[in-house]
Short mmCIF file of C-alpha atoms in Angstrom, two decimals:
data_model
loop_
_atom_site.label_atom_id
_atom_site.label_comp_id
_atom_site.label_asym_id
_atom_site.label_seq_id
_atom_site.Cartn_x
_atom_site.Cartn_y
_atom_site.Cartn_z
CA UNK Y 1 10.68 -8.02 19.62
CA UNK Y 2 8.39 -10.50 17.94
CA UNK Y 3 5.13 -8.80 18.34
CA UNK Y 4 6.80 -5.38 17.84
CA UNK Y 5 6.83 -6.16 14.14
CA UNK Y 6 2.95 -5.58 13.25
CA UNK Y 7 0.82 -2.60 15.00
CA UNK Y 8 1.46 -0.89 17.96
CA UNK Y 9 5.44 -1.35 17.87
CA UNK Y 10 5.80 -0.12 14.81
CA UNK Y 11 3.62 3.22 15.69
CA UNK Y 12 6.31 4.90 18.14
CA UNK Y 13 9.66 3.08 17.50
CA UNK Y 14 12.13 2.81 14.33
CA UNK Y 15 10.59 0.00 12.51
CA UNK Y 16 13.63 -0.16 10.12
CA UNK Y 17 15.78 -0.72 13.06
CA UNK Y 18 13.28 -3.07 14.31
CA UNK Y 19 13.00 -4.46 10.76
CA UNK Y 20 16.84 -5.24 9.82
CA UNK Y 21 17.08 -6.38 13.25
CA UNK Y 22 14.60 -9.37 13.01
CA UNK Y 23 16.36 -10.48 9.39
CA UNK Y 24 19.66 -10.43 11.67
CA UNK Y 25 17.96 -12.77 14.25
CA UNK Y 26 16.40 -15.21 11.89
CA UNK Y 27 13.81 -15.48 9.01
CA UNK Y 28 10.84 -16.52 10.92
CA UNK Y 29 8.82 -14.07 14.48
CA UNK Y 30 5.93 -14.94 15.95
CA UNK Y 31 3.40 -12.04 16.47
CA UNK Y 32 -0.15 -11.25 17.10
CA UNK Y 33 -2.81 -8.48 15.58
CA UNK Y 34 -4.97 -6.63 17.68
CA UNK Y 35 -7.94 -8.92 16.82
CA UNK Y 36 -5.96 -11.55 18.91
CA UNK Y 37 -5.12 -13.62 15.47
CA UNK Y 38 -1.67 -15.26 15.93
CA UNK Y 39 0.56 -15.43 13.03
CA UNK Y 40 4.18 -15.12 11.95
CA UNK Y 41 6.32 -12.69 10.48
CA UNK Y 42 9.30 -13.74 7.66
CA UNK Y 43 11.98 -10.90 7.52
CA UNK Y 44 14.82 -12.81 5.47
CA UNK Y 45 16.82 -11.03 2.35
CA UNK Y 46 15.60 -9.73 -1.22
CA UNK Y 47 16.22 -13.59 -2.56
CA UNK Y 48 14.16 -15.57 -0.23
CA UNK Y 49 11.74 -13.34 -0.11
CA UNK Y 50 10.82 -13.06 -3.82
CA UNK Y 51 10.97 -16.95 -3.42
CA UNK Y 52 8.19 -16.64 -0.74
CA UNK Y 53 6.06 -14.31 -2.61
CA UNK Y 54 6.22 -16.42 -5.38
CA UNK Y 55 5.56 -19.81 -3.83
CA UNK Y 56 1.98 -21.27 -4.12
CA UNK Y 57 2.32 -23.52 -1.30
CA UNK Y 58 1.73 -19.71 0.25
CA UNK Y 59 -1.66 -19.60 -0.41
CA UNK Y 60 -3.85 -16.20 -0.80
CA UNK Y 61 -7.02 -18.08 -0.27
CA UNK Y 62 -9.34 -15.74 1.17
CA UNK Y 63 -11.57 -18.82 2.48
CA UNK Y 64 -8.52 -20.70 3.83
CA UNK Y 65 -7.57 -17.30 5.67
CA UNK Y 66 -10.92 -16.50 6.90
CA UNK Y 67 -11.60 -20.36 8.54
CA UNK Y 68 -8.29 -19.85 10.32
CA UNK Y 69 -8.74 -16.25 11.55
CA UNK Y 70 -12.03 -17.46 13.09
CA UNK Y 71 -11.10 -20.65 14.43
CA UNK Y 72 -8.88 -19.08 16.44
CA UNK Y 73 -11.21 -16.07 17.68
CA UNK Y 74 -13.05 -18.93 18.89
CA UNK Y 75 -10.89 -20.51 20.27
CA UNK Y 76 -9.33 -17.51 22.15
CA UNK Y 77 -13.58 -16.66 23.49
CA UNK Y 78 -12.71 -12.82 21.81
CA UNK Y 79 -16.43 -13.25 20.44
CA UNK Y 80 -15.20 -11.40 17.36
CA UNK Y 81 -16.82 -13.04 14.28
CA UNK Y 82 -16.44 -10.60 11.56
CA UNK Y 83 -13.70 -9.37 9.50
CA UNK Y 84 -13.03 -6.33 7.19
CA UNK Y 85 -14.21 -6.46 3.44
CA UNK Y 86 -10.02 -6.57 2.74
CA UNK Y 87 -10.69 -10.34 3.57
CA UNK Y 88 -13.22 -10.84 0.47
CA UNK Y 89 -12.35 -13.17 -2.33
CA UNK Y 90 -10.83 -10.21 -4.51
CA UNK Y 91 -7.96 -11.11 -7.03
CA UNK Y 92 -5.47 -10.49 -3.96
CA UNK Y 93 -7.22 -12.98 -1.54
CA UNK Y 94 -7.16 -16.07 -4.62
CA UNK Y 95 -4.95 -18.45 -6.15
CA UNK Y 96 -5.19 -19.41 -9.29
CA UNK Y 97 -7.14 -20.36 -11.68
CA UNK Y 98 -10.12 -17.64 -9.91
CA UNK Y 99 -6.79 -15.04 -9.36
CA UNK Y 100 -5.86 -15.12 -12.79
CA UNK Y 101 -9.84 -14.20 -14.02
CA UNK Y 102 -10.21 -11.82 -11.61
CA UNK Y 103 -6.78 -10.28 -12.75
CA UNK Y 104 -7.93 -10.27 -16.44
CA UNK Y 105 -11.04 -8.28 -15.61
CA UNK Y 106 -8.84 -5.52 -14.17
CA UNK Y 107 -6.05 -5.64 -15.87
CA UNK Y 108 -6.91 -3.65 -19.34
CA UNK Y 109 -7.21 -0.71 -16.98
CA UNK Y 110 -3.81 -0.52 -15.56
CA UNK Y 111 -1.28 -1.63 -18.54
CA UNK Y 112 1.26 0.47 -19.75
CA UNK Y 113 -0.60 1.77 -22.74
CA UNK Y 114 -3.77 2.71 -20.62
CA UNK Y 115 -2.18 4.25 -18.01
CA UNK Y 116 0.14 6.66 -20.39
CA UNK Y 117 -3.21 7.45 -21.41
CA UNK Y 118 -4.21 8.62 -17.91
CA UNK Y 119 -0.88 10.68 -17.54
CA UNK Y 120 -1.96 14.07 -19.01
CA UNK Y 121 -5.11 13.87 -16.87
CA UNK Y 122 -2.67 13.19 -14.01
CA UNK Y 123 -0.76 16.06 -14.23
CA UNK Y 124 -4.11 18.12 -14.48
CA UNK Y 125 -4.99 16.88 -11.72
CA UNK Y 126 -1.83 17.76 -9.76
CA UNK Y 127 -1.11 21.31 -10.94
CA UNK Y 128 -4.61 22.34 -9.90
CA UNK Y 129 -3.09 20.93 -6.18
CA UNK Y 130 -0.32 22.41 -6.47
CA UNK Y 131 -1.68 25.51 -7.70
CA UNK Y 132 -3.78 25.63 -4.59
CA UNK Y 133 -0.79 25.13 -2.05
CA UNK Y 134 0.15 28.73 -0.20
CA UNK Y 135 3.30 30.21 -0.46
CA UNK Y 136 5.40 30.59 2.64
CA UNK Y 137 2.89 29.16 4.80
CA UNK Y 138 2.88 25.59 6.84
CA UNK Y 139 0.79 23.56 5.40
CA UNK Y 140 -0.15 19.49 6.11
CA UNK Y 141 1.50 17.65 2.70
CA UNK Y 142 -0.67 14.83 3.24
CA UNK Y 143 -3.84 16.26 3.77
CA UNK Y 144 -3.07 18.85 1.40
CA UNK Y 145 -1.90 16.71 -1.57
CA UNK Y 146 -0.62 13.21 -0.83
CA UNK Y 147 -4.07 12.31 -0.23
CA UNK Y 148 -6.10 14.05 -2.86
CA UNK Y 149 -4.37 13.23 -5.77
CA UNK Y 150 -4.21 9.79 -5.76
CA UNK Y 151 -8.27 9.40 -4.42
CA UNK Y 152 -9.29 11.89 -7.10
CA UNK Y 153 -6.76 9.62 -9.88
CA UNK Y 154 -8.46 6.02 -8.41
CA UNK Y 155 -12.07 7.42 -8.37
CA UNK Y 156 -11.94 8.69 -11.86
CA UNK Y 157 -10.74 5.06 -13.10
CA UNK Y 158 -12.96 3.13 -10.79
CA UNK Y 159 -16.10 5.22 -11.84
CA UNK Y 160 -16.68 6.50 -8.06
CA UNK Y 161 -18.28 9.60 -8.25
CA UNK Y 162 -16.29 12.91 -7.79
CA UNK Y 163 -19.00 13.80 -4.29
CA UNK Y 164 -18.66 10.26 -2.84
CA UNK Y 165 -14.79 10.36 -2.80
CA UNK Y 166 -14.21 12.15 0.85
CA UNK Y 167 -16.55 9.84 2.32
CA UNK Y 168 -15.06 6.73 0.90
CA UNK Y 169 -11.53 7.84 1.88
CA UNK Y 170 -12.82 8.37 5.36
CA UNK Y 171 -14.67 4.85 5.26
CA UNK Y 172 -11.28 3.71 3.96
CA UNK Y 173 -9.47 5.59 7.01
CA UNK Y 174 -11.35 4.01 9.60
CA UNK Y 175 -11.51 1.00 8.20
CA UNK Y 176 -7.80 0.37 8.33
CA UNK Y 177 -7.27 1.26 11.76
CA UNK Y 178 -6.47 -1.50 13.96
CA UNK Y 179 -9.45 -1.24 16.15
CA UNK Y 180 -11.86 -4.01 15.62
CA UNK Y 181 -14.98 -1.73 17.33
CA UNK Y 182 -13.64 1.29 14.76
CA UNK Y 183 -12.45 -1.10 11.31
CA UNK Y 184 -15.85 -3.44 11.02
CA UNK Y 185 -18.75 -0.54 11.13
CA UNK Y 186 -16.68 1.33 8.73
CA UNK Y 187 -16.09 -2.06 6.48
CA UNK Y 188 -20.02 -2.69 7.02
CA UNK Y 189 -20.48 1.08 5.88
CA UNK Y 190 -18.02 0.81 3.01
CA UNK Y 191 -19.70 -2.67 1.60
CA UNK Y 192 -23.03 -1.13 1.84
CA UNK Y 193 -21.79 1.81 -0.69
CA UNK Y 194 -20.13 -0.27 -2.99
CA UNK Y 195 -23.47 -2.35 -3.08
CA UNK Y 196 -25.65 0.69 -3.85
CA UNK Y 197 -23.05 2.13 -6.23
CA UNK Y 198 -22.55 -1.68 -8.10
CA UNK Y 199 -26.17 -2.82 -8.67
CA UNK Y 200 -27.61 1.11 -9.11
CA UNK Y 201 -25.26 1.84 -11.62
CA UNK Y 202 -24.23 4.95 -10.67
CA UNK Y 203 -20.88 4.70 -11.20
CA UNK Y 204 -19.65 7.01 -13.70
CA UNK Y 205 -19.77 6.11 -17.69
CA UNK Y 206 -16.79 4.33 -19.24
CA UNK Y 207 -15.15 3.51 -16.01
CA UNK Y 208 -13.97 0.05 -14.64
CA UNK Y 209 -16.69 -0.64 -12.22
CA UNK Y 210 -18.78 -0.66 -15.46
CA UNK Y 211 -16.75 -3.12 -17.22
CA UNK Y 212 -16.89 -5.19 -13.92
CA UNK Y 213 -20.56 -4.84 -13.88
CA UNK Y 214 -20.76 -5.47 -17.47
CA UNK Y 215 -18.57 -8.62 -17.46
CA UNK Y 216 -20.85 -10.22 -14.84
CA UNK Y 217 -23.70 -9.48 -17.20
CA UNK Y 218 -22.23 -11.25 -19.81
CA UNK Y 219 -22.40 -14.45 -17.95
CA UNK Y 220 -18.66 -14.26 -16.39
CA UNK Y 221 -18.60 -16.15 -13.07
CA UNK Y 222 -17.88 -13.15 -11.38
CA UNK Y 223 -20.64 -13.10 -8.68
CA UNK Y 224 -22.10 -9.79 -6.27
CA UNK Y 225 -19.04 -11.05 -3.50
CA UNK Y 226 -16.88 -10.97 -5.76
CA UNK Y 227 -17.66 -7.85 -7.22
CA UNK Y 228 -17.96 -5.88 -3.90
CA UNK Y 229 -14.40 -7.60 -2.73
CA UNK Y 230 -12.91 -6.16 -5.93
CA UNK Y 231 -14.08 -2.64 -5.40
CA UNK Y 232 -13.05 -3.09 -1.96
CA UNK Y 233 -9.51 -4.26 -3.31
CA UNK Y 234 -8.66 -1.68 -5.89
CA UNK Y 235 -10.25 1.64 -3.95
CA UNK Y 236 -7.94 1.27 -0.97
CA UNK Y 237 -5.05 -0.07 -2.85
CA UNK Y 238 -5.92 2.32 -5.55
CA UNK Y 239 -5.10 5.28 -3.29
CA UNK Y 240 -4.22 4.26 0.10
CA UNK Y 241 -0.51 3.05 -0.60
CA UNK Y 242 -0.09 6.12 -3.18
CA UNK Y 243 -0.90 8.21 -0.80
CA UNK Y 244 1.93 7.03 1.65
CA UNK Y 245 4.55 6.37 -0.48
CA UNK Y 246 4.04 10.28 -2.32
CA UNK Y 247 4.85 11.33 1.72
CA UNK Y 248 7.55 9.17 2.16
CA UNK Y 249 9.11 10.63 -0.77
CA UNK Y 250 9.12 14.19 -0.32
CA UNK Y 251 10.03 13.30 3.35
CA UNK Y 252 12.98 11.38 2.15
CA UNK Y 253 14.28 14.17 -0.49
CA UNK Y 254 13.58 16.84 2.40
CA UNK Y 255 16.20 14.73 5.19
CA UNK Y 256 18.44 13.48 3.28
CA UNK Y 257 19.06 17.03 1.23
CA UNK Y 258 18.15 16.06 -1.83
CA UNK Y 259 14.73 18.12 -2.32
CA UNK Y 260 16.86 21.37 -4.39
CA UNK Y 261 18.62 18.99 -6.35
CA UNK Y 262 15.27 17.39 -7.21
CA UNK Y 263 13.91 21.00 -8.68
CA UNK Y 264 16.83 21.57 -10.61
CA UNK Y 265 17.03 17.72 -12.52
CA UNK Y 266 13.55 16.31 -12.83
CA UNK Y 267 15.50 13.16 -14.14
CA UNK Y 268 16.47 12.71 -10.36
CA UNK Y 269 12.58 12.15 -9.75
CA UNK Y 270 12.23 8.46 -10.43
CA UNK Y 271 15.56 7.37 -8.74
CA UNK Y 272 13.76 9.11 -5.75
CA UNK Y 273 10.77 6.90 -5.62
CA UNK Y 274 13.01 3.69 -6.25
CA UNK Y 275 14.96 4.80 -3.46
CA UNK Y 276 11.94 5.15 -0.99
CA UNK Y 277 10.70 1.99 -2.17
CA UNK Y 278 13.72 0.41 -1.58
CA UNK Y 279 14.58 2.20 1.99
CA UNK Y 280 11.35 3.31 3.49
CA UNK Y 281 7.88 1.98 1.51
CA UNK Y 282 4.91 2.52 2.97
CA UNK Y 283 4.00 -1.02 2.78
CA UNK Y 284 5.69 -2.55 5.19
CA UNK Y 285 4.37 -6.24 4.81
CA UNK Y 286 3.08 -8.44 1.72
CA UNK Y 287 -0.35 -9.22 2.12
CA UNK Y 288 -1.51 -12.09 4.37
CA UNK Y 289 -0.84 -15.41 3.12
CA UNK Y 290 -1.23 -19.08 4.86
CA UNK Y 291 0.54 -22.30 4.40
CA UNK Y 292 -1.17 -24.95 2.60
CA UNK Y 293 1.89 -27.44 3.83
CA UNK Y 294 4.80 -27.57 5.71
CA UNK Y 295 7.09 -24.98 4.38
CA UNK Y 296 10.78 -24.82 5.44
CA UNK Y 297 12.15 -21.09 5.34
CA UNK Y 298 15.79 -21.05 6.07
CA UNK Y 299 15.61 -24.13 8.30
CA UNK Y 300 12.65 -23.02 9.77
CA UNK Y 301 9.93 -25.77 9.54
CA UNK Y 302 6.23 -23.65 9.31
CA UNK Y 303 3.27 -25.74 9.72
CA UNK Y 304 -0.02 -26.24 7.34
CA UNK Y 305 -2.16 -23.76 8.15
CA UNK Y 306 -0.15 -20.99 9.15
CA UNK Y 307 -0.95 -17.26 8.66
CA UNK Y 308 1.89 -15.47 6.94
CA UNK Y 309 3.35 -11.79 6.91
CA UNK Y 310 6.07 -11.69 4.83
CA UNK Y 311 8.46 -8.69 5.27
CA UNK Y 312 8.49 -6.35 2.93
CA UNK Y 313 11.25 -3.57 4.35
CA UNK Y 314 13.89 -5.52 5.97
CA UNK Y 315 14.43 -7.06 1.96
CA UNK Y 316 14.77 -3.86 0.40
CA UNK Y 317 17.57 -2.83 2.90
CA UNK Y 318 19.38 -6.58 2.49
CA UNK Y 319 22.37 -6.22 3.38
CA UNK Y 320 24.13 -8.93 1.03
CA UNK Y 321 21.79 -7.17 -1.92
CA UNK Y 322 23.11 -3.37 -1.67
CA UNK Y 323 25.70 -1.98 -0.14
CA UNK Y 324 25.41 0.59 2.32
CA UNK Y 325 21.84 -0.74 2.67
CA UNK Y 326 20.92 0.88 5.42
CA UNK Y 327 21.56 4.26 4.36
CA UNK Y 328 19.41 6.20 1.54
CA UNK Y 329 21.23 6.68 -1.52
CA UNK Y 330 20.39 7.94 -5.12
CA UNK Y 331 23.94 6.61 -6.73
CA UNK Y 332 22.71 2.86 -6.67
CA UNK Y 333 20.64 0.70 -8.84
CA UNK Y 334 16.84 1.12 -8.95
CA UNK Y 335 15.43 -2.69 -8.91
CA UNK Y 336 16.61 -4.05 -5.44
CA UNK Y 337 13.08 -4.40 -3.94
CA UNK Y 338 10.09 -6.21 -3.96
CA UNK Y 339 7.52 -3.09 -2.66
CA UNK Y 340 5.72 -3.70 -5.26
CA UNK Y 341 5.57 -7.76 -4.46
CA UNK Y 342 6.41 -10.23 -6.46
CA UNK Y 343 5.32 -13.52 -8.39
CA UNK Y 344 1.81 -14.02 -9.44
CA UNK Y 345 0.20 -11.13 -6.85
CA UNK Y 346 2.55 -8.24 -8.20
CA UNK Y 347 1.02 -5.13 -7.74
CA UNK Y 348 -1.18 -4.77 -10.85
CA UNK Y 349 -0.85 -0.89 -9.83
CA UNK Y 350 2.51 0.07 -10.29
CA UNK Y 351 2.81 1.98 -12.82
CA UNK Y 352 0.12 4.26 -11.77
CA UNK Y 353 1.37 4.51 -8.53
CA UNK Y 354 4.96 5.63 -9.80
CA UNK Y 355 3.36 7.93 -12.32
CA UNK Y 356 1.64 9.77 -9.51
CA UNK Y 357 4.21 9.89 -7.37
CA UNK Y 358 6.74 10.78 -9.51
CA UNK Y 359 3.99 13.99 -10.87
CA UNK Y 360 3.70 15.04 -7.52
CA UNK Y 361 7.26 15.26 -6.60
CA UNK Y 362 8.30 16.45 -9.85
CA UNK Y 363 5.52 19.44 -9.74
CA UNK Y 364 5.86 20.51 -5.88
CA UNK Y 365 9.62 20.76 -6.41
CA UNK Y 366 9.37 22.75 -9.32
CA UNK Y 367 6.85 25.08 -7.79
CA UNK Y 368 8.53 25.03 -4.57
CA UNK Y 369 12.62 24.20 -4.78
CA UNK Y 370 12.92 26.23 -1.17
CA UNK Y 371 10.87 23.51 0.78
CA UNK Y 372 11.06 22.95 4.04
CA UNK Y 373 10.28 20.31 6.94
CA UNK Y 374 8.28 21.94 9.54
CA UNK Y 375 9.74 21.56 13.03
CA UNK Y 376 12.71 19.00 13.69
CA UNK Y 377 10.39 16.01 14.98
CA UNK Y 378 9.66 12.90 13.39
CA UNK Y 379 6.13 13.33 12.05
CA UNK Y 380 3.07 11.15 13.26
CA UNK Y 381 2.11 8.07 11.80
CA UNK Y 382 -0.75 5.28 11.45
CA UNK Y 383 -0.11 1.93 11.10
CA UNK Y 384 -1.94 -1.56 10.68
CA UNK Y 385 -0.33 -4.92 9.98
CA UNK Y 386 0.40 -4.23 6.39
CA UNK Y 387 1.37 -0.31 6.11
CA UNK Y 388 3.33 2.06 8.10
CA UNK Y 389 2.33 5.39 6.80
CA UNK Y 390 2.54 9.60 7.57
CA UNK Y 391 -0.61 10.44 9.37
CA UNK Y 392 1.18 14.27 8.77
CA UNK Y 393 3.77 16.07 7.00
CA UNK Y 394 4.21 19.41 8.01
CA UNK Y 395 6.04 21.69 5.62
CA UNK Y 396 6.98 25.34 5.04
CA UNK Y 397 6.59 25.92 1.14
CA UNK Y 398 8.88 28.07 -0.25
CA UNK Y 399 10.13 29.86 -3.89
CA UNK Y 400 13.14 29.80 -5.06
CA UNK Y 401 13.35 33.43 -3.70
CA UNK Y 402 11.87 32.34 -0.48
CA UNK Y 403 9.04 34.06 -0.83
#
């Protein structure tokens, strides 16, 4: 089972199965990436694993984790050297105190306040989408809108211009595959973009790349690295995960019956998007993390110096947190998950991403209460050792008339 958990296993089986299993067997799996990087995987319940996420002996050092990842590609004689720009020393890959200035820098554009601000441009942005979607006709949900939306949303706040985006999403795409010969050209390529973009100064006016830019310029200690690793950071997170969790949901309403009820009670929308969260997130793992000690998790001694996955899905279906935790249900609390992390690395997009989602869903049912799945088989997915997500959603759109 152990190396099951991260990549290829998760592609073709029932990585919720797989998932709850591994929390049944113990807290702590060994497994392996592609790259041939050996690491191991914590599924344990929603308790321990907010502990874990919040413990700084768990270190998000992006030097620490890039001295270990290549000691042991040379020690294996892989000959692999490089790593994606998702290693850089962003906000997500530090500990404090250089995590909690590069979280100030970013911050002002995702609070509350600003991001109400974005939410009539979001639903602009959505009913043109929608508007576009044909009646009565199969048509790809994630290609079609899952993926839009969020990239046009995360380039408009970023300040990445509107004729770049495709190419960045497909630079993105590539990037995350787990294909070393595939991920590091399209890393190099994405870099190099951010690089022209950053120090040309043609991202668009007023947007948060500016700021960045500006805040360097100012004499912050933010430095070109730095800089690229953030845009790196908040361009795929910015979209990437939105992306997969808006399919998961309208997946999620469609099986489990819930997509008409949706259309008639928009107020059901949010409990929807909890519930996925909880049950079926795209983001399968917390980002990687490594030991700066011996840790003991649940009797189980990890060494100093240990690469860490921790288990995002098999904590959100804990057992001794919900009941019925296996199954997907609307009729239970909304906060028994930690999708969104947890600690000092929560995800500083959250409320964006649940403001999209819950746009999307609430528009497309509207439009279209008569929905439904394409074909009876589970649809495709990609994968990578941190997200499990639709590659396609085939649907039939429909009226309330059928039409």
């Amino acid at each position: 089972m152990p190396d099951l958990l991260i990549g290829e296993g998760l592609r073709a089986r029932d990585h919720h199965r797989l998932e709850d299993d591994a929390r049944a067997a113990g807290p702590v799996h060994e497994a392996r990436r592609p790259d041939g990087v050996r690491l191991l995987v914590v599924t344990a319940g929603l308790d321990l694993t907010r502990r874990l996420l919040a413990d700084r002996r768990l270190s998000k050092d992006s030097g620490a984790l890039q001295r270990e990842m290549r000691r042991q590609f040379a020690a294996s004689g892989s000959g692999q050297t490089d790593l994606t720009g998702l290693f850089g020393p962003s906000m997500l890959n530090s500990d404090d105190p250089r995590h909690a200035r590069l979280r100030a820098l970013a911050v002002k554009a995702f609070t509350s306040q600003a991001v109400r601000r974005l939410a009539p441009r979001v639903e602009e942005i959505t009913a043109d989408l929608v508007a576009r979607l044909p009646v009565g006709e199969e048509v790809d949900l994630v290609s079609g809108l899952a993926v839009p939306m969020p990239l046009h949303v995360i380039g408009e706040v970023l300040g990445v211009p509107e004729q770049d985006r495709a190419a960045v999403r497909t630079m993105i795409e590539t990037m995350l595959s787990m294909d070393p010969a595939r991920s590091l050209p399209a890393s190099d390529a994405l870099g190099g973009y951010f690089h022209t973009l950053l120090t040309s100064g043609s991202f668009t006016e007023g947007s948060l790349f500016g700021a960045l830019v500006a805040a360097e310029d100012d004499g912050d200690r933010l430095t070109h690295d730095e800089l690229i690793a953030m845009a790196f950071l908040l361009v795929v997170a910015g979209h990437e995960t939105t992306a997969g969790l808006i399919a998961n949901v309208v997946h999620d309403a469609l099986d489990n019956g819930l997509w008409q009820r949706a259309a008639a009670d928009p107020d059901l929308v949010p409990v929807l998007v909890e519930e996925t969260l909880r049950h079926n997130s795209p983001v399968r793992h917390a980002t990687h993390r490594i030991t700066t000690e011996p840790v003991e998790i649940d009797g189980v001694v990890v060494p100093e110096n240990t690469i860490l996955l921790v288990n995002l899905g098999a904590a959100g279906r804990c057992p001794r947190a919900h009941e019925d935790a296996a199954s997907y249900r609307v009729d239970r609390a909304t906060t028994g998950h930690a999708s969104f992390g947890h600690g000092p690395h929560y995800c500083l997009g959250a409320a964006l991403a649940r403001l999209e989602t819950e746009t999307v869903v609430r528009h497309l049912a509207a439009r279209f209460p008569g929905t439904t799945r394409a074909g009876d088989e589970r649809p495709p997915v990609t994968h990578n050792d941190i997200m499990v997500s639709l590659r396609s959603l085939p649907v039939v759109l429909r009226t309330a008339t059928g039409r």
